[in-house]
Amino acid sequence: MSNARTARYSRRGLLAAGGALGLGALVTACGSEDSKDGASNAKGAAKSGPWSFKDDRGKTVSLDHVPTKIVAFTGVAAALYDYGIEVKGVFGPTKTKDGKADVQAGDMDVSKLTVFGNRFDQFNVEQYAAFQPEVLITTTFDAAGSLWYVPLTSKDKIAKLAPSVAVSVFDRQLPKPLQRMAELAGSLGADLKAAKVVEAKKRFEAASERLRKAAKSRPEIKVLAGSASDAIFYVSGSDFSIDLEYFKALGVNLVEPPAKAKEANGGWFENLSWENVDKYPADIIMMDDRASTIQPADITEATWKKLPAVEAGQVISRSPEPILSYDKCTPLVENLAKAIESAKKVA
């Protein structure tokens, strides 16, 4: 259900808002077809011989061997890790201020990773070049295929060092990028028929069915997807986000800000002042779990604390940038299903 729609808004809003991702803060790094040789830095690449993969931009990257010197956006590396592909070089939110693993790092041991940039607009090109990458893998959040977390200021230099692969997470439902990430992992040597992988997919499908049934049995339960910053509370719409589009398709009754309210943010979300945080009645609030946002326990605004869903303890986490493995996405679906099943009608 992809449409050629674009979004333009500030980088600050993009990082703060749940599902707030668009062209204004994204940059395209067109991959070169040249590759660099080097020692293995990824486990799981058991295949040998030529390798090629056609990504979601329609670009095909071809090498004379399966790449092992892989550099990936942290969340992508975490997804590949779940398939047995251990990426050693990453960029994107990897470590928190206290040195612990960021939520987007999944099960990876962050102490063993080479991190080329831990924040948005941060990427050490010299360190990246010395690593001798064979391929760069990330996601894309727009119809143009811009590479997520590749900085505008250094995108051309980065593009010359290794070809790139992008998995689209724009305007499609969650199962599609999950499938594409599995296909990518398989091309890199993952065993997609392994019991662990097969079972993880079955659990995801079962969780999805549970959510469908929960939504059907509790259509009166209204769910709002929010994100918090110091000055603004963001209410995400479902138009482009892979998780919200999927939840909506399964029948979840989502709060949907009107199109005009989302215009300034490319159609992704609406900005609300904390004084107006009660604009949309909701029985359940899903809050952005990324480290760049304020977490529910740390919100001190009195208007937030008075929200019926907050008073009822009906606030759950949401991952606007989910780790694209069945293993990591299953709990996201299960948690929402459980919340709807047990929710009190408070809005």
mmCIF file of C-alpha atoms in Angstrom, residues 45-336:
data_model
loop_
_atom_site.group_PDB
_atom_site.id
_atom_site.type_symbol
_atom_site.label_atom_id
_atom_site.label_comp_id
_atom_site.label_asym_id
_atom_site.label_seq_id
_atom_site.Cartn_x
_atom_site.Cartn_y
_atom_site.Cartn_z
ATOM 1 C CA ALA A 45 27.840 -15.593 6.044
ATOM 2 C CA ALA A 46 28.269 -19.258 5.205
ATOM 3 C CA LYS A 47 27.628 -18.814 1.497
ATOM 4 C CA SER A 48 30.423 -18.429 -1.014
ATOM 5 C CA GLY A 49 30.638 -17.191 -4.554
ATOM 6 C CA PRO A 50 29.013 -14.129 -6.147
ATOM 7 C CA TRP A 51 26.455 -12.117 -4.163
ATOM 8 C CA SER A 52 23.779 -9.710 -5.274
ATOM 9 C CA PHE A 53 20.743 -8.124 -3.687
ATOM 10 C CA LYS A 54 18.078 -5.867 -5.165
ATOM 11 C CA ASP A 55 16.992 -3.411 -2.513
ATOM 12 C CA ASP A 56 13.771 -1.450 -2.072
ATOM 13 C CA ARG A 57 15.070 1.452 -4.161
ATOM 14 C CA GLY A 58 15.263 -0.909 -7.100
ATOM 15 C CA LYS A 59 19.074 -0.827 -6.943
ATOM 16 C CA THR A 60 21.015 -4.075 -7.261
ATOM 17 C CA VAL A 61 24.338 -4.401 -5.478
ATOM 18 C CA SER A 62 26.603 -7.146 -6.842
ATOM 19 C CA LEU A 63 29.878 -8.405 -5.411
ATOM 20 C CA ASP A 64 32.105 -11.318 -6.357
ATOM 21 C CA HIS A 65 31.600 -12.791 -2.857
ATOM 22 C CA VAL A 66 29.191 -12.621 0.060
ATOM 23 C CA PRO A 67 30.122 -9.461 1.999
ATOM 24 C CA THR A 68 31.487 -9.880 5.497
ATOM 25 C CA LYS A 69 32.792 -6.349 6.105
ATOM 26 C CA ILE A 70 29.273 -5.018 6.619
ATOM 27 C CA VAL A 71 28.422 -1.650 8.147
ATOM 28 C CA ALA A 72 24.779 -1.121 9.076
ATOM 29 C CA PHE A 73 22.430 1.235 10.854
ATOM 30 C CA THR A 74 22.224 -0.022 14.429
ATOM 31 C CA GLY A 75 18.625 -1.228 14.208
ATOM 32 C CA VAL A 76 19.375 -3.084 10.972
ATOM 33 C CA ALA A 77 22.469 -4.700 12.510
ATOM 34 C CA ALA A 78 20.306 -5.780 15.463
ATOM 35 C CA ALA A 79 17.806 -7.406 13.095
ATOM 36 C CA LEU A 80 20.545 -9.223 11.178
ATOM 37 C CA TYR A 81 22.016 -10.359 14.506
ATOM 38 C CA ASP A 82 18.744 -12.144 15.261
ATOM 39 C CA TYR A 83 19.288 -14.132 12.060
ATOM 40 C CA GLY A 84 22.866 -15.033 12.981
ATOM 41 C CA ILE A 85 24.575 -12.359 10.894
ATOM 42 C CA GLU A 86 26.908 -10.533 13.292
ATOM 43 C CA VAL A 87 27.733 -7.055 11.997
ATOM 44 C CA LYS A 88 30.740 -5.375 13.633
ATOM 45 C CA GLY A 89 30.428 -1.831 12.258
ATOM 46 C CA VAL A 90 27.372 0.309 13.006
ATOM 47 C CA PHE A 91 26.044 3.863 12.938
ATOM 48 C CA GLY A 92 23.021 5.277 14.704
ATOM 49 C CA PRO A 93 21.779 5.075 18.319
ATOM 50 C CA THR A 94 23.952 2.335 19.822
ATOM 51 C CA LYS A 95 24.945 3.411 23.334
ATOM 52 C CA THR A 96 23.138 5.536 25.893
ATOM 53 C CA LYS A 97 24.920 8.289 27.827
ATOM 54 C CA ASP A 98 25.877 5.805 30.524
ATOM 55 C CA GLY A 99 27.403 3.429 27.983
ATOM 56 C CA LYS A 100 24.622 0.862 28.066
ATOM 57 C CA ALA A 101 22.969 -0.592 24.970
ATOM 58 C CA ASP A 102 20.419 1.665 23.292
ATOM 59 C CA VAL A 103 16.987 0.132 22.760
ATOM 60 C CA GLN A 104 17.729 0.006 19.019
ATOM 61 C CA ALA A 105 20.793 -2.184 19.587
ATOM 62 C CA GLY A 106 18.663 -5.198 20.458
ATOM 63 C CA ASP A 107 20.660 -8.179 21.732
ATOM 64 C CA MET A 108 24.017 -7.051 20.359
ATOM 65 C CA ASP A 109 26.984 -6.624 22.698
ATOM 66 C CA VAL A 110 27.632 -2.927 22.089
ATOM 67 C CA SER A 111 31.058 -3.119 23.742
ATOM 68 C CA LYS A 112 32.250 -5.181 20.781
ATOM 69 C CA LEU A 113 30.922 -2.870 18.071
ATOM 70 C CA THR A 114 32.799 -0.261 16.061
ATOM 71 C CA VAL A 115 30.504 2.757 16.185
ATOM 72 C CA PHE A 116 31.007 5.310 13.409
ATOM 73 C CA GLY A 117 28.383 7.665 14.817
ATOM 74 C CA ASN A 118 26.062 7.372 17.788
ATOM 75 C CA ARG A 119 23.862 10.384 17.006
ATOM 76 C CA PHE A 120 22.015 11.871 14.063
ATOM 77 C CA ASP A 121 24.338 13.810 11.724
ATOM 78 C CA GLN A 122 27.358 12.078 13.256
ATOM 79 C CA PHE A 123 29.438 9.738 11.072
ATOM 80 C CA ASN A 124 33.228 9.320 11.234
ATOM 81 C CA VAL A 125 34.131 8.951 7.562
ATOM 82 C CA GLU A 126 37.856 8.435 8.195
ATOM 83 C CA GLN A 127 37.154 5.596 10.627
ATOM 84 C CA TYR A 128 34.651 4.146 8.159
ATOM 85 C CA ALA A 129 37.227 4.214 5.346
ATOM 86 C CA ALA A 130 39.830 2.511 7.533
ATOM 87 C CA PHE A 131 37.313 -0.239 8.296
ATOM 88 C CA GLN A 132 37.247 -1.023 4.537
ATOM 89 C CA PRO A 133 33.490 -1.663 4.269
ATOM 90 C CA GLU A 134 32.131 -3.856 1.523
ATOM 91 C CA VAL A 135 28.513 -2.748 1.864
ATOM 92 C CA LEU A 136 26.471 -0.268 3.910
ATOM 93 C CA ILE A 137 22.957 -1.322 4.924
ATOM 94 C CA THR A 138 20.247 0.896 6.363
ATOM 95 C CA THR A 139 16.559 1.728 6.047
ATOM 96 C CA THR A 140 14.730 4.383 4.075
ATOM 97 C CA PHE A 141 11.774 6.387 5.338
ATOM 98 C CA ASP A 142 10.664 8.152 2.164
ATOM 99 C CA ALA A 143 9.605 7.482 -1.396
ATOM 100 C CA ALA A 144 12.901 8.881 -2.696
ATOM 101 C CA GLY A 145 14.923 6.145 -1.013
ATOM 102 C CA SER A 146 17.019 8.414 1.217
ATOM 103 C CA LEU A 147 19.464 6.541 3.442
ATOM 104 C CA TRP A 148 18.544 6.783 7.119
ATOM 105 C CA TYR A 149 21.226 8.296 9.376
ATOM 106 C CA VAL A 150 23.678 8.980 6.542
ATOM 107 C CA PRO A 151 24.567 12.681 7.033
ATOM 108 C CA LEU A 152 24.027 15.221 4.293
ATOM 109 C CA THR A 153 27.460 16.737 4.835
ATOM 110 C CA SER A 154 29.348 13.508 4.222
ATOM 111 C CA LYS A 155 26.993 11.428 2.094
ATOM 112 C CA ASP A 156 29.068 11.740 -1.080
ATOM 113 C CA LYS A 157 32.283 10.634 0.618
ATOM 114 C CA ILE A 158 30.470 7.739 2.277
ATOM 115 C CA ALA A 159 28.893 6.661 -1.012
ATOM 116 C CA LYS A 160 32.300 6.361 -2.686
ATOM 117 C CA LEU A 161 33.621 3.911 -0.118
ATOM 118 C CA ALA A 162 31.062 1.097 -0.502
ATOM 119 C CA PRO A 163 27.744 0.350 -2.223
ATOM 120 C CA SER A 164 24.575 0.735 -0.175
ATOM 121 C CA VAL A 165 21.462 -1.359 0.412
ATOM 122 C CA ALA A 166 18.210 0.103 1.736
ATOM 123 C CA VAL A 167 15.150 -1.630 3.169
ATOM 124 C CA SER A 168 12.061 0.566 2.915
ATOM 125 C CA VAL A 169 10.025 1.274 6.028
ATOM 126 C CA PHE A 170 7.911 3.935 4.372
ATOM 127 C CA ASP A 171 4.157 3.685 3.798
ATOM 128 C CA ARG A 172 3.846 -0.086 4.046
ATOM 129 C CA GLN A 173 2.659 -2.525 6.657
ATOM 130 C CA LEU A 174 5.075 -4.219 9.049
ATOM 131 C CA PRO A 175 5.064 -7.716 7.453
ATOM 132 C CA LYS A 176 6.607 -6.392 4.225
ATOM 133 C CA PRO A 177 9.837 -4.933 5.687
ATOM 134 C CA LEU A 178 10.064 -7.957 7.980
ATOM 135 C CA GLN A 179 9.993 -10.166 4.904
ATOM 136 C CA ARG A 180 12.555 -8.029 3.111
ATOM 137 C CA MET A 181 14.942 -8.061 6.057
ATOM 138 C CA ALA A 182 14.650 -11.837 6.234
ATOM 139 C CA GLU A 183 15.422 -12.066 2.524
ATOM 140 C CA LEU A 184 18.456 -9.844 2.983
ATOM 141 C CA ALA A 185 19.661 -11.944 5.920
ATOM 142 C CA GLY A 186 19.177 -15.089 3.847
ATOM 143 C CA SER A 187 21.286 -13.660 1.039
ATOM 144 C CA LEU A 188 24.050 -12.999 3.571
ATOM 145 C CA GLY A 189 24.067 -16.592 4.761
ATOM 146 C CA ALA A 190 21.307 -16.853 7.375
ATOM 147 C CA ASP A 191 19.425 -20.141 7.552
ATOM 148 C CA LEU A 192 15.810 -19.064 7.145
ATOM 149 C CA LYS A 193 14.657 -22.648 7.719
ATOM 150 C CA ALA A 194 16.324 -22.877 11.122
ATOM 151 C CA ALA A 195 13.904 -23.825 13.892
ATOM 152 C CA LYS A 196 14.526 -20.543 15.750
ATOM 153 C CA VAL A 197 13.704 -18.461 12.685
ATOM 154 C CA VAL A 198 10.630 -20.478 11.710
ATOM 155 C CA GLU A 199 9.293 -20.402 15.264
ATOM 156 C CA ALA A 200 9.838 -16.637 15.541
ATOM 157 C CA LYS A 201 7.741 -16.045 12.430
ATOM 158 C CA LYS A 202 4.991 -18.332 13.755
ATOM 159 C CA ARG A 203 4.921 -16.368 17.012
ATOM 160 C CA PHE A 204 4.611 -13.108 15.104
ATOM 161 C CA GLU A 205 1.710 -14.468 13.065
ATOM 162 C CA ALA A 206 0.011 -15.749 16.219
ATOM 163 C CA ALA A 207 0.493 -12.369 17.914
ATOM 164 C CA SER A 208 -1.006 -10.628 14.892
ATOM 165 C CA GLU A 209 -4.043 -12.873 15.010
ATOM 166 C CA ARG A 210 -4.399 -12.198 18.719
ATOM 167 C CA LEU A 211 -4.330 -8.453 18.062
ATOM 168 C CA ARG A 212 -6.881 -8.777 15.271
ATOM 169 C CA LYS A 213 -9.238 -10.623 17.601
ATOM 170 C CA ALA A 214 -8.644 -8.174 20.452
ATOM 171 C CA ALA A 215 -9.368 -5.195 18.214
ATOM 172 C CA LYS A 216 -12.524 -6.840 16.896
ATOM 173 C CA SER A 217 -13.809 -7.658 20.366
ATOM 174 C CA ARG A 218 -12.939 -4.227 21.817
ATOM 175 C CA PRO A 219 -13.680 -1.715 19.005
ATOM 176 C CA GLU A 220 -14.517 0.943 21.588
ATOM 177 C CA ILE A 221 -10.926 1.090 22.870
ATOM 178 C CA LYS A 222 -9.156 4.117 21.408
ATOM 179 C CA VAL A 223 -5.358 3.958 21.046
ATOM 180 C CA LEU A 224 -3.099 7.006 20.686
ATOM 181 C CA ALA A 225 0.529 6.893 19.521
ATOM 182 C CA GLY A 226 2.503 9.653 21.206
ATOM 183 C CA SER A 227 6.006 10.961 21.741
ATOM 184 C CA ALA A 228 7.341 13.463 24.253
ATOM 185 C CA SER A 229 9.854 16.290 24.159
ATOM 186 C CA ASP A 230 10.429 19.204 26.530
ATOM 187 C CA ALA A 231 8.042 21.584 24.793
ATOM 188 C CA ILE A 232 5.923 19.401 22.517
ATOM 189 C CA PHE A 233 3.774 16.293 22.663
ATOM 190 C CA TYR A 234 3.569 14.611 19.262
ATOM 191 C CA VAL A 235 0.546 12.604 18.134
ATOM 192 C CA SER A 236 1.437 10.259 15.283
ATOM 193 C CA GLY A 237 -0.893 9.428 12.443
ATOM 194 C CA SER A 238 -0.931 6.011 10.811
ATOM 195 C CA ASP A 239 -0.434 7.076 7.198
ATOM 196 C CA PHE A 240 3.243 6.177 6.748
ATOM 197 C CA SER A 241 4.404 4.243 9.826
ATOM 198 C CA ILE A 242 4.870 0.507 9.269
ATOM 199 C CA ASP A 243 3.606 -0.475 12.713
ATOM 200 C CA LEU A 244 0.616 1.873 12.865
ATOM 201 C CA GLU A 245 -0.491 1.042 9.326
ATOM 202 C CA TYR A 246 -0.394 -2.623 10.287
ATOM 203 C CA PHE A 247 -2.243 -2.139 13.561
ATOM 204 C CA LYS A 248 -4.907 -0.141 11.748
ATOM 205 C CA ALA A 249 -5.261 -2.876 9.122
ATOM 206 C CA LEU A 250 -5.780 -5.389 11.946
ATOM 207 C CA GLY A 251 -8.666 -3.273 13.204
ATOM 208 C CA VAL A 252 -7.102 -1.255 16.018
ATOM 209 C CA ASN A 253 -9.063 1.928 16.705
ATOM 210 C CA LEU A 254 -6.242 4.470 16.387
ATOM 211 C CA VAL A 255 -6.407 8.193 17.086
ATOM 212 C CA GLU A 256 -5.874 9.820 13.697
ATOM 213 C CA PRO A 257 -5.107 13.574 13.656
ATOM 214 C CA PRO A 258 -6.773 15.317 10.695
ATOM 215 C CA ALA A 259 -4.630 15.836 7.609
ATOM 216 C CA LYS A 260 -4.557 19.606 8.058
ATOM 217 C CA ALA A 261 -3.168 19.238 11.580
ATOM 218 C CA LYS A 262 -0.309 17.110 10.213
ATOM 219 C CA GLU A 263 0.516 19.289 7.195
ATOM 220 C CA ALA A 264 3.437 21.093 8.809
ATOM 221 C CA ASN A 265 5.063 17.735 9.541
ATOM 222 C CA GLY A 266 4.664 16.084 6.164
ATOM 223 C CA GLY A 267 1.521 14.233 7.163
ATOM 224 C CA TRP A 268 3.241 12.170 9.841
ATOM 225 C CA PHE A 269 2.185 13.737 13.130
ATOM 226 C CA GLU A 270 0.613 16.708 14.907
ATOM 227 C CA ASN A 271 2.404 18.960 17.383
ATOM 228 C CA LEU A 272 0.559 19.687 20.613
ATOM 229 C CA SER A 273 1.586 21.930 23.480
ATOM 230 C CA TRP A 274 1.508 20.249 26.865
ATOM 231 C CA GLU A 275 -1.465 22.438 27.720
ATOM 232 C CA ASN A 276 -3.399 20.757 24.908
ATOM 233 C CA VAL A 277 -2.180 17.211 25.465
ATOM 234 C CA ASP A 278 -5.768 16.152 26.215
ATOM 235 C CA LYS A 279 -7.005 17.140 22.749
ATOM 236 C CA TYR A 280 -7.654 13.543 21.695
ATOM 237 C CA PRO A 281 -9.460 11.157 24.079
ATOM 238 C CA ALA A 282 -7.624 7.852 24.369
ATOM 239 C CA ASP A 283 -7.990 4.691 26.427
ATOM 240 C CA ILE A 284 -4.453 3.476 25.712
ATOM 241 C CA ILE A 285 -1.378 5.573 24.959
ATOM 242 C CA MET A 286 1.595 4.032 23.142
ATOM 243 C CA MET A 287 4.728 6.062 23.867
ATOM 244 C CA ASP A 288 7.890 6.301 21.758
ATOM 245 C CA ASP A 289 10.631 4.187 23.371
ATOM 246 C CA ARG A 290 13.615 5.817 21.643
ATOM 247 C CA ALA A 291 16.339 7.389 23.781
ATOM 248 C CA SER A 292 15.881 10.717 21.974
ATOM 249 C CA THR A 293 12.452 11.115 23.581
ATOM 250 C CA ILE A 294 11.247 11.652 27.142
ATOM 251 C CA GLN A 295 9.952 8.416 28.626
ATOM 252 C CA PRO A 296 6.572 8.312 30.452
ATOM 253 C CA ALA A 297 8.114 7.886 33.912
ATOM 254 C CA ASP A 298 10.076 11.102 33.409
ATOM 255 C CA ILE A 299 7.199 13.299 32.211
ATOM 256 C CA THR A 300 6.422 15.856 34.894
ATOM 257 C CA GLU A 301 3.684 17.844 33.145
ATOM 258 C CA ALA A 302 0.517 17.983 35.253
ATOM 259 C CA THR A 303 -1.670 17.798 32.142
ATOM 260 C CA TRP A 304 -0.057 14.479 31.238
ATOM 261 C CA LYS A 305 -0.566 13.008 34.677
ATOM 262 C CA LYS A 306 -4.269 13.898 34.548
ATOM 263 C CA LEU A 307 -4.924 12.036 31.299
ATOM 264 C CA PRO A 308 -7.427 9.210 31.921
ATOM 265 C CA ALA A 309 -5.179 6.624 30.268
ATOM 266 C CA VAL A 310 -2.239 7.719 32.419
ATOM 267 C CA GLU A 311 -4.292 7.666 35.622
ATOM 268 C CA ALA A 312 -5.542 4.192 34.706
ATOM 269 C CA GLY A 313 -2.010 2.920 34.081
ATOM 270 C CA GLN A 314 -2.834 2.208 30.446
ATOM 271 C CA VAL A 315 0.406 3.477 28.897
ATOM 272 C CA ILE A 316 2.585 1.057 26.920
ATOM 273 C CA SER A 317 5.751 1.432 24.868
ATOM 274 C CA ARG A 318 5.959 1.731 21.104
ATOM 275 C CA SER A 319 8.953 1.343 18.796
ATOM 276 C CA PRO A 320 8.586 3.776 15.862
ATOM 277 C CA GLU A 321 11.795 2.251 14.465
ATOM 278 C CA PRO A 322 11.241 -1.428 15.264
ATOM 279 C CA ILE A 323 14.093 -3.903 14.946
ATOM 280 C CA LEU A 324 12.998 -5.746 11.831
ATOM 281 C CA SER A 325 13.150 -9.337 12.967
ATOM 282 C CA TYR A 326 10.132 -11.460 13.832
ATOM 283 C CA ASP A 327 11.691 -12.103 17.227
ATOM 284 C CA LYS A 328 11.774 -8.410 18.139
ATOM 285 C CA CYS A 329 8.478 -7.355 16.535
ATOM 286 C CA THR A 330 6.369 -10.075 18.146
ATOM 287 C CA PRO A 331 6.415 -8.485 21.638
ATOM 288 C CA LEU A 332 5.306 -5.152 20.157
ATOM 289 C CA VAL A 333 2.191 -6.781 18.711
ATOM 290 C CA GLU A 334 1.581 -8.914 21.801
ATOM 291 C CA ASN A 335 1.837 -5.940 24.161
ATOM 292 C CA LEU A 336 -0.772 -3.978 22.242
#
